[in-house]
Amino acid sequence: MRVGILGSGLMGGKLGTLFARAGHEVVFSYARSTEKLKRLAGDAKGKARAGTPQEAAQDADAVLLAVHWLRIDDVLHQAGNLSGMVTLTCSLPMDAVNTGLVIGRTTSGAEELAKKVPKAKVVCAFNTVPSEVFFGVYTARRRANRPSLVYCGDHAGGKAIAAELIRDVGFEPVDAGPLRIARYTEPLALLMGQLAYEGTGGPELAYRFQRFRS
Ligand SMILES: NC(=O)c1ccc[n+]([C@@H]2O[C@H](COP(=O)([O-])OP(=O)(O)OC[C@H]3O[C@@H](n4cnc5c(N)ncnc54)[C@H](OP(=O)(O)O)[C@@H]3O)[C@@H](O)[C@H]2O)c1
């Protein structure tokens, strides 16, 4: 697949690198320096290059939106028309000091994003694990008992692409339902952050859902 990375920081930089290592064609975009984007592309050791947000979105099978909530409008503006595009978002609607969600209960960041980009196939994914675990999970790529990663969205084709990318980085995708379920997955992301950064386990923390049958 061709995946455009809109926001090449902790999340976008790591996930883009792993998508490239898994064989996808990746365009890194949206950082404060072009040098950083070029370095990421070089270090990815796969089919990766640096580009503008518009170039990242052009002809992409999916884009990954990975910016602070305050930068969403700017990156969308720079990316251009995402109508009809599979838009994976790991962005959380955090306040400026990253202490809490600015929206919730009756909506979610993912749903608000879907309103901003009409007809985009928005899938909420990747935000329920700290970025620090991605390389470890990819390296392990366990066959059994893989860590889970929940995702949700309203478009079946978009969700299929998300599930493939989730598997490619070593997680077991768990379909949590329609996009409105992001109202619950976004707070789950805060819980994971709390456990990862304030708890004793450190940021190398993933999770696994297990079904118990009687
Ligand atoms: N980090 C996590 O573990 C984690 C976990 C779950 C969800 N999330 C969510 O994922 C999203 C991304 O988080 P992150 O930790 O990856 O953030 P980040 O490291 O700050 O990355 C954001 C990217 O946006 C770029 N950027 C910021 N301001 C810019 C500007 N004015 N012009 C151009 N580029 C600019 C940054 O550039 P530079 O690279 O130059 O700084 C960086 O590449 C957030 O919504 C966050 O809530 C993060």
mmCIF file of C-alpha atoms and ligand atoms in Angstrom:
data_model
loop_
_atom_site.group_PDB
_atom_site.id
_atom_site.type_symbol
_atom_site.label_atom_id
_atom_site.label_comp_id
_atom_site.label_asym_id
_atom_site.label_seq_id
_atom_site.Cartn_x
_atom_site.Cartn_y
_atom_site.Cartn_z
ATOM 1 C CA MET A 1 0.000 0.000 0.000
ATOM 2 C CA ARG A 2 0.950 3.594 -0.266
ATOM 3 C CA VAL A 3 0.634 5.331 3.101
ATOM 4 C CA GLY A 4 0.949 9.070 3.624
ATOM 5 C CA ILE A 5 2.124 10.143 7.072
ATOM 6 C CA LEU A 6 0.616 13.470 8.134
ATOM 7 C CA GLY A 7 2.637 14.322 11.238
ATOM 8 C CA SER A 8 6.026 12.660 11.570
ATOM 9 C CA GLY A 9 6.661 12.882 15.302
ATOM 10 C CA LEU A 10 6.673 10.097 17.888
ATOM 11 C CA MET A 11 3.654 8.293 16.457
ATOM 12 C CA GLY A 12 3.917 9.108 12.746
ATOM 13 C CA GLY A 13 7.688 8.682 12.665
ATOM 14 C CA LYS A 14 7.611 5.257 14.282
ATOM 15 C CA LEU A 15 4.528 3.899 12.548
ATOM 16 C CA GLY A 16 5.680 5.199 9.160
ATOM 17 C CA THR A 17 9.038 3.495 9.666
ATOM 18 C CA LEU A 18 7.344 0.193 10.512
ATOM 19 C CA PHE A 19 4.895 0.459 7.602
ATOM 20 C CA ALA A 20 7.914 0.911 5.309
ATOM 21 C CA ARG A 21 9.736 -2.026 6.897
ATOM 22 C CA ALA A 22 6.593 -4.116 6.402
ATOM 23 C CA GLY A 23 6.850 -3.386 2.668
ATOM 24 C CA HIS A 24 4.548 -0.394 2.201
ATOM 25 C CA GLU A 25 5.437 2.741 0.303
ATOM 26 C CA VAL A 26 5.545 5.602 2.794
ATOM 27 C CA VAL A 27 5.701 9.380 2.446
ATOM 28 C CA PHE A 28 6.690 11.190 5.645
ATOM 29 C CA SER A 29 5.328 14.709 5.916
ATOM 30 C CA TYR A 30 4.609 17.494 8.370
ATOM 31 C CA ALA A 31 7.497 18.153 10.735
ATOM 32 C CA ARG A 32 9.271 21.371 11.548
ATOM 33 C CA SER A 33 12.216 20.515 9.336
ATOM 34 C CA THR A 34 12.567 18.819 5.973
ATOM 35 C CA GLU A 35 15.877 17.351 7.166
ATOM 36 C CA LYS A 36 14.024 15.382 9.823
ATOM 37 C CA LEU A 37 11.606 13.976 7.247
ATOM 38 C CA LYS A 38 14.503 12.975 4.997
ATOM 39 C CA ARG A 39 16.317 11.367 7.921
ATOM 40 C CA LEU A 40 13.206 9.366 8.843
ATOM 41 C CA ALA A 41 12.808 8.219 5.243
ATOM 42 C CA GLY A 42 16.490 7.201 5.058
ATOM 43 C CA ASP A 43 16.396 5.377 8.394
ATOM 44 C CA ALA A 44 13.175 3.535 7.514
ATOM 45 C CA LYS A 45 15.133 1.150 5.277
ATOM 46 C CA GLY A 46 12.222 0.506 2.980
ATOM 47 C CA LYS A 47 10.274 2.344 0.311
ATOM 48 C CA ALA A 48 10.047 5.696 2.073
ATOM 49 C CA ARG A 49 10.548 9.317 1.150
ATOM 50 C CA ALA A 50 9.975 12.783 2.491
ATOM 51 C CA GLY A 51 7.294 15.029 1.032
ATOM 52 C CA THR A 52 4.746 17.728 1.660
ATOM 53 C CA PRO A 53 1.401 16.831 3.227
ATOM 54 C CA GLN A 54 -0.147 17.231 -0.204
ATOM 55 C CA GLU A 55 2.360 14.785 -1.695
ATOM 56 C CA ALA A 56 1.769 12.381 1.195
ATOM 57 C CA ALA A 57 -1.954 12.373 0.484
ATOM 58 C CA GLN A 58 -1.695 12.158 -3.278
ATOM 59 C CA ASP A 59 -2.689 8.702 -4.567
ATOM 60 C CA ALA A 60 -2.412 7.269 -1.046
ATOM 61 C CA ASP A 61 -4.305 4.119 -0.111
ATOM 62 C CA ALA A 62 -4.417 5.559 3.397
ATOM 63 C CA VAL A 63 -3.130 8.535 5.323
ATOM 64 C CA LEU A 64 -2.172 8.461 9.002
ATOM 65 C CA LEU A 65 -3.076 11.632 10.856
ATOM 66 C CA ALA A 66 -0.631 11.943 13.760
ATOM 67 C CA VAL A 67 -0.512 15.520 15.024
ATOM 68 C CA HIS A 68 -1.519 17.354 18.159
ATOM 69 C CA TRP A 69 -5.198 18.268 18.131
ATOM 70 C CA LEU A 70 -4.292 21.957 17.842
ATOM 71 C CA ARG A 71 -2.548 21.268 14.530
ATOM 72 C CA ILE A 72 -5.337 19.251 12.860
ATOM 73 C CA ASP A 73 -6.781 22.128 10.852
ATOM 74 C CA ASP A 74 -3.352 23.201 9.662
ATOM 75 C CA VAL A 75 -2.276 19.759 8.487
ATOM 76 C CA LEU A 76 -5.639 19.124 6.818
ATOM 77 C CA HIS A 77 -5.361 22.442 5.033
ATOM 78 C CA GLN A 78 -1.858 21.548 3.799
ATOM 79 C CA ALA A 79 -2.880 18.021 2.762
ATOM 80 C CA GLY A 80 -5.676 19.288 0.520
ATOM 81 C CA ASN A 81 -8.694 17.253 -0.448
ATOM 82 C CA LEU A 82 -8.959 14.022 1.579
ATOM 83 C CA SER A 83 -12.508 13.365 0.469
ATOM 84 C CA GLY A 84 -13.015 9.641 -0.111
ATOM 85 C CA MET A 85 -9.633 8.800 1.384
ATOM 86 C CA VAL A 86 -8.994 6.230 4.096
ATOM 87 C CA THR A 87 -7.904 8.470 6.960
ATOM 88 C CA LEU A 88 -6.489 6.678 9.972
ATOM 89 C CA THR A 89 -6.282 8.918 12.980
ATOM 90 C CA CYS A 90 -4.219 8.300 16.073
ATOM 91 C CA SER A 91 -4.621 11.918 17.124
ATOM 92 C CA LEU A 92 -6.352 12.503 20.435
ATOM 93 C CA PRO A 93 -8.379 15.656 21.137
ATOM 94 C CA MET A 94 -6.018 16.781 23.918
ATOM 95 C CA ASP A 95 -5.818 20.251 25.458
ATOM 96 C CA ALA A 96 -2.780 22.441 24.874
ATOM 97 C CA VAL A 97 -0.938 21.062 27.918
ATOM 98 C CA ASN A 98 -1.875 17.430 27.212
ATOM 99 C CA THR A 99 -3.691 16.873 30.489
ATOM 100 C CA GLY A 100 -7.199 16.048 29.293
ATOM 101 C CA LEU A 101 -9.552 15.541 26.377
ATOM 102 C CA VAL A 102 -11.159 18.730 25.124
ATOM 103 C CA ILE A 103 -14.184 16.876 23.775
ATOM 104 C CA GLY A 104 -15.944 13.713 24.769
ATOM 105 C CA ARG A 105 -19.038 12.019 26.154
ATOM 106 C CA THR A 106 -21.339 12.930 23.274
ATOM 107 C CA THR A 107 -18.691 12.956 20.558
ATOM 108 C CA SER A 108 -15.011 12.163 19.986
ATOM 109 C CA GLY A 109 -11.993 13.545 18.184
ATOM 110 C CA ALA A 110 -12.439 10.948 15.456
ATOM 111 C CA GLU A 111 -16.078 11.915 14.888
ATOM 112 C CA GLU A 112 -15.215 15.609 14.832
ATOM 113 C CA LEU A 113 -12.493 14.834 12.305
ATOM 114 C CA ALA A 114 -15.023 13.012 10.134
ATOM 115 C CA LYS A 115 -17.142 16.192 10.141
ATOM 116 C CA LYS A 116 -14.139 18.260 9.088
ATOM 117 C CA VAL A 117 -13.372 15.972 6.137
ATOM 118 C CA PRO A 118 -16.711 14.972 4.653
ATOM 119 C CA LYS A 119 -16.685 11.617 2.858
ATOM 120 C CA ALA A 120 -13.265 10.667 4.236
ATOM 121 C CA LYS A 121 -13.231 7.082 5.463
ATOM 122 C CA VAL A 122 -12.102 7.867 8.985
ATOM 123 C CA VAL A 123 -10.777 5.045 11.149
ATOM 124 C CA CYS A 124 -9.644 5.663 14.705
ATOM 125 C CA ALA A 125 -6.609 3.441 15.407
ATOM 126 C CA PHE A 126 -3.162 3.210 16.990
ATOM 127 C CA ASN A 127 -3.848 5.753 19.746
ATOM 128 C CA THR A 128 -4.440 3.220 22.528
ATOM 129 C CA VAL A 129 -0.787 2.248 22.911
ATOM 130 C CA PRO A 130 2.204 4.456 23.737
ATOM 131 C CA SER A 131 4.530 5.015 20.791
ATOM 132 C CA GLU A 132 7.377 3.474 22.781
ATOM 133 C CA VAL A 133 5.978 -0.047 22.306
ATOM 134 C CA PHE A 134 5.753 -0.058 18.516
ATOM 135 C CA PHE A 135 9.301 -1.170 17.681
ATOM 136 C CA GLY A 136 9.266 -3.885 20.365
ATOM 137 C CA VAL A 137 5.935 -5.272 19.194
ATOM 138 C CA TYR A 138 7.098 -5.207 15.561
ATOM 139 C CA THR A 139 10.369 -6.944 16.382
ATOM 140 C CA ALA A 140 8.587 -9.661 18.375
ATOM 141 C CA ARG A 141 5.699 -10.127 15.861
ATOM 142 C CA ARG A 142 4.409 -12.998 17.922
ATOM 143 C CA ARG A 143 2.239 -15.636 16.294
ATOM 144 C CA ALA A 144 0.143 -16.295 19.381
ATOM 145 C CA ASN A 145 -1.012 -13.973 22.123
ATOM 146 C CA ARG A 146 -0.225 -10.886 20.151
ATOM 147 C CA PRO A 147 -1.012 -7.619 21.897
ATOM 148 C CA SER A 148 -4.402 -6.206 20.918
ATOM 149 C CA LEU A 149 -5.084 -2.912 19.231
ATOM 150 C CA VAL A 150 -8.620 -1.585 19.071
ATOM 151 C CA TYR A 151 -9.881 0.370 16.090
ATOM 152 C CA CYS A 152 -13.254 1.695 15.006
ATOM 153 C CA GLY A 153 -14.846 3.299 11.981
ATOM 154 C CA ASP A 154 -17.924 3.396 9.793
ATOM 155 C CA HIS A 155 -16.444 2.262 6.482
ATOM 156 C CA ALA A 156 -15.740 -1.436 5.929
ATOM 157 C CA GLY A 157 -13.030 -0.882 3.306
ATOM 158 C CA GLY A 158 -11.238 1.664 5.469
ATOM 159 C CA LYS A 159 -11.369 -0.683 8.428
ATOM 160 C CA ALA A 160 -9.951 -3.540 6.358
ATOM 161 C CA ILE A 161 -6.955 -1.380 5.466
ATOM 162 C CA ALA A 162 -6.538 -0.359 9.108
ATOM 163 C CA ALA A 163 -6.670 -4.000 10.223
ATOM 164 C CA GLU A 164 -4.000 -4.953 7.685
ATOM 165 C CA LEU A 165 -1.677 -2.185 8.850
ATOM 166 C CA ILE A 166 -2.312 -3.060 12.504
ATOM 167 C CA ARG A 167 -1.354 -6.694 11.780
ATOM 168 C CA ASP A 168 1.698 -5.591 9.828
ATOM 169 C CA VAL A 169 3.128 -3.826 12.869
ATOM 170 C CA GLY A 170 2.562 -6.915 15.053
ATOM 171 C CA PHE A 171 -0.758 -6.348 16.835
ATOM 172 C CA GLU A 172 -4.015 -8.283 16.714
ATOM 173 C CA PRO A 173 -6.666 -5.870 15.432
ATOM 174 C CA VAL A 174 -9.813 -5.731 17.563
ATOM 175 C CA ASP A 175 -12.768 -4.201 15.736
ATOM 176 C CA ALA A 176 -14.525 -2.100 18.374
ATOM 177 C CA GLY A 177 -17.400 -1.099 16.077
ATOM 178 C CA PRO A 178 -18.532 2.144 14.415
ATOM 179 C CA LEU A 179 -16.687 5.448 14.639
ATOM 180 C CA ARG A 180 -18.796 6.661 17.558
ATOM 181 C CA ILE A 181 -17.036 4.025 19.698
ATOM 182 C CA ALA A 182 -14.054 6.398 19.620
ATOM 183 C CA ARG A 183 -15.898 8.066 22.528
ATOM 184 C CA TYR A 184 -14.684 5.073 24.539
ATOM 185 C CA THR A 185 -11.389 4.252 22.812
ATOM 186 C CA GLU A 186 -10.076 7.812 23.231
ATOM 187 C CA PRO A 187 -10.472 7.696 27.030
ATOM 188 C CA LEU A 188 -8.914 4.193 26.914
ATOM 189 C CA ALA A 189 -5.907 5.874 25.309
ATOM 190 C CA LEU A 190 -5.702 8.219 28.297
ATOM 191 C CA LEU A 191 -5.802 5.233 30.641
ATOM 192 C CA MET A 192 -2.964 3.600 28.721
ATOM 193 C CA GLY A 193 -0.990 6.842 28.918
ATOM 194 C CA GLN A 194 -1.638 7.061 32.648
ATOM 195 C CA LEU A 195 -0.474 3.477 33.201
ATOM 196 C CA ALA A 196 2.491 3.899 30.882
ATOM 197 C CA TYR A 197 3.898 7.181 32.104
ATOM 198 C CA GLU A 198 2.623 7.500 35.677
ATOM 199 C CA GLY A 199 2.495 3.838 36.646
ATOM 200 C CA THR A 200 5.292 1.463 37.460
ATOM 201 C CA GLY A 201 5.403 -0.427 34.143
ATOM 202 C CA GLY A 202 6.956 2.386 32.123
ATOM 203 C CA PRO A 203 5.989 3.311 28.582
ATOM 204 C CA GLU A 204 6.794 -0.162 27.226
ATOM 205 C CA LEU A 205 3.221 -1.173 27.885
ATOM 206 C CA ALA A 206 0.781 -2.859 25.498
ATOM 207 C CA TYR A 207 -2.443 -4.714 26.281
ATOM 208 C CA ARG A 208 -4.214 -7.866 25.218
ATOM 209 C CA PHE A 209 -7.925 -8.582 25.249
ATOM 210 C CA GLN A 210 -8.743 -12.199 25.826
ATOM 211 C CA ARG A 211 -12.096 -13.888 25.413
ATOM 212 C CA PHE A 212 -12.901 -16.422 28.103
ATOM 213 C CA ARG A 213 -15.207 -19.228 27.084
ATOM 214 C CA SER A 214 -16.983 -21.300 29.671
HETATM 215 N N1 LIG B 1 3.094 9.782 21.629
HETATM 216 C C1 LIG B 1 2.249 8.826 21.999
HETATM 217 O O1 LIG B 1 2.635 7.836 22.629
HETATM 218 C C2 LIG B 1 0.779 8.939 21.665
HETATM 219 C C3 LIG B 1 -0.059 7.879 22.037
HETATM 220 C C4 LIG B 1 -1.407 7.930 21.682
HETATM 221 C C5 LIG B 1 -1.885 9.007 20.944
HETATM 222 N N2 LIG B 1 -1.041 10.029 20.588
HETATM 223 C C6 LIG B 1 -1.603 11.128 19.807
HETATM 224 O O2 LIG B 1 -0.987 11.101 18.526
HETATM 225 C C7 LIG B 1 -0.864 12.431 18.027
HETATM 226 C C8 LIG B 1 0.597 12.668 17.697
HETATM 227 O O3 LIG B 1 1.346 12.529 18.882
HETATM 228 P P1 LIG B 1 2.939 12.528 18.854
HETATM 229 O O4 LIG B 1 3.361 12.146 20.221
HETATM 230 O O5 LIG B 1 3.432 11.774 17.672
HETATM 231 O O6 LIG B 1 3.231 14.092 18.648
HETATM 232 P P2 LIG B 1 4.567 14.763 18.187
HETATM 233 O O7 LIG B 1 5.716 13.857 18.487
HETATM 234 O O8 LIG B 1 4.561 16.135 18.766
HETATM 235 O O9 LIG B 1 4.408 14.818 16.607
HETATM 236 C C9 LIG B 1 3.640 15.787 15.960
HETATM 237 C C10 LIG B 1 4.272 16.115 14.620
HETATM 238 O O10 LIG B 1 3.725 17.377 14.209
HETATM 239 C C11 LIG B 1 4.804 18.212 13.812
HETATM 240 N N3 LIG B 1 4.505 19.609 14.007
HETATM 241 C C12 LIG B 1 4.136 20.236 15.158
HETATM 242 N N4 LIG B 1 3.989 21.542 14.936
HETATM 243 C C13 LIG B 1 4.273 21.756 13.646
HETATM 244 C C14 LIG B 1 4.305 22.896 12.812
HETATM 245 N N5 LIG B 1 4.010 24.103 13.269
HETATM 246 N N6 LIG B 1 4.635 22.733 11.514
HETATM 247 C C15 LIG B 1 4.939 21.516 11.022
HETATM 248 N N7 LIG B 1 4.935 20.385 11.765
HETATM 249 C C16 LIG B 1 4.615 20.514 13.055
HETATM 250 C C17 LIG B 1 5.948 17.790 14.698
HETATM 251 O O11 LIG B 1 7.166 18.257 14.124
HETATM 252 P P3 LIG B 1 8.592 17.896 14.774
HETATM 253 O O12 LIG B 1 8.837 16.453 14.427
HETATM 254 O O13 LIG B 1 9.533 18.808 14.109
HETATM 255 O O14 LIG B 1 8.451 18.107 16.248
HETATM 256 C C18 LIG B 1 5.790 16.288 14.690
HETATM 257 O O15 LIG B 1 6.384 15.729 13.547
HETATM 258 C C19 LIG B 1 -1.378 13.359 19.127
HETATM 259 O O16 LIG B 1 -2.694 13.724 18.831
HETATM 260 C C20 LIG B 1 -1.328 12.508 20.378
HETATM 261 O O17 LIG B 1 -2.313 12.887 21.299
HETATM 262 C C21 LIG B 1 0.269 10.008 20.930
#
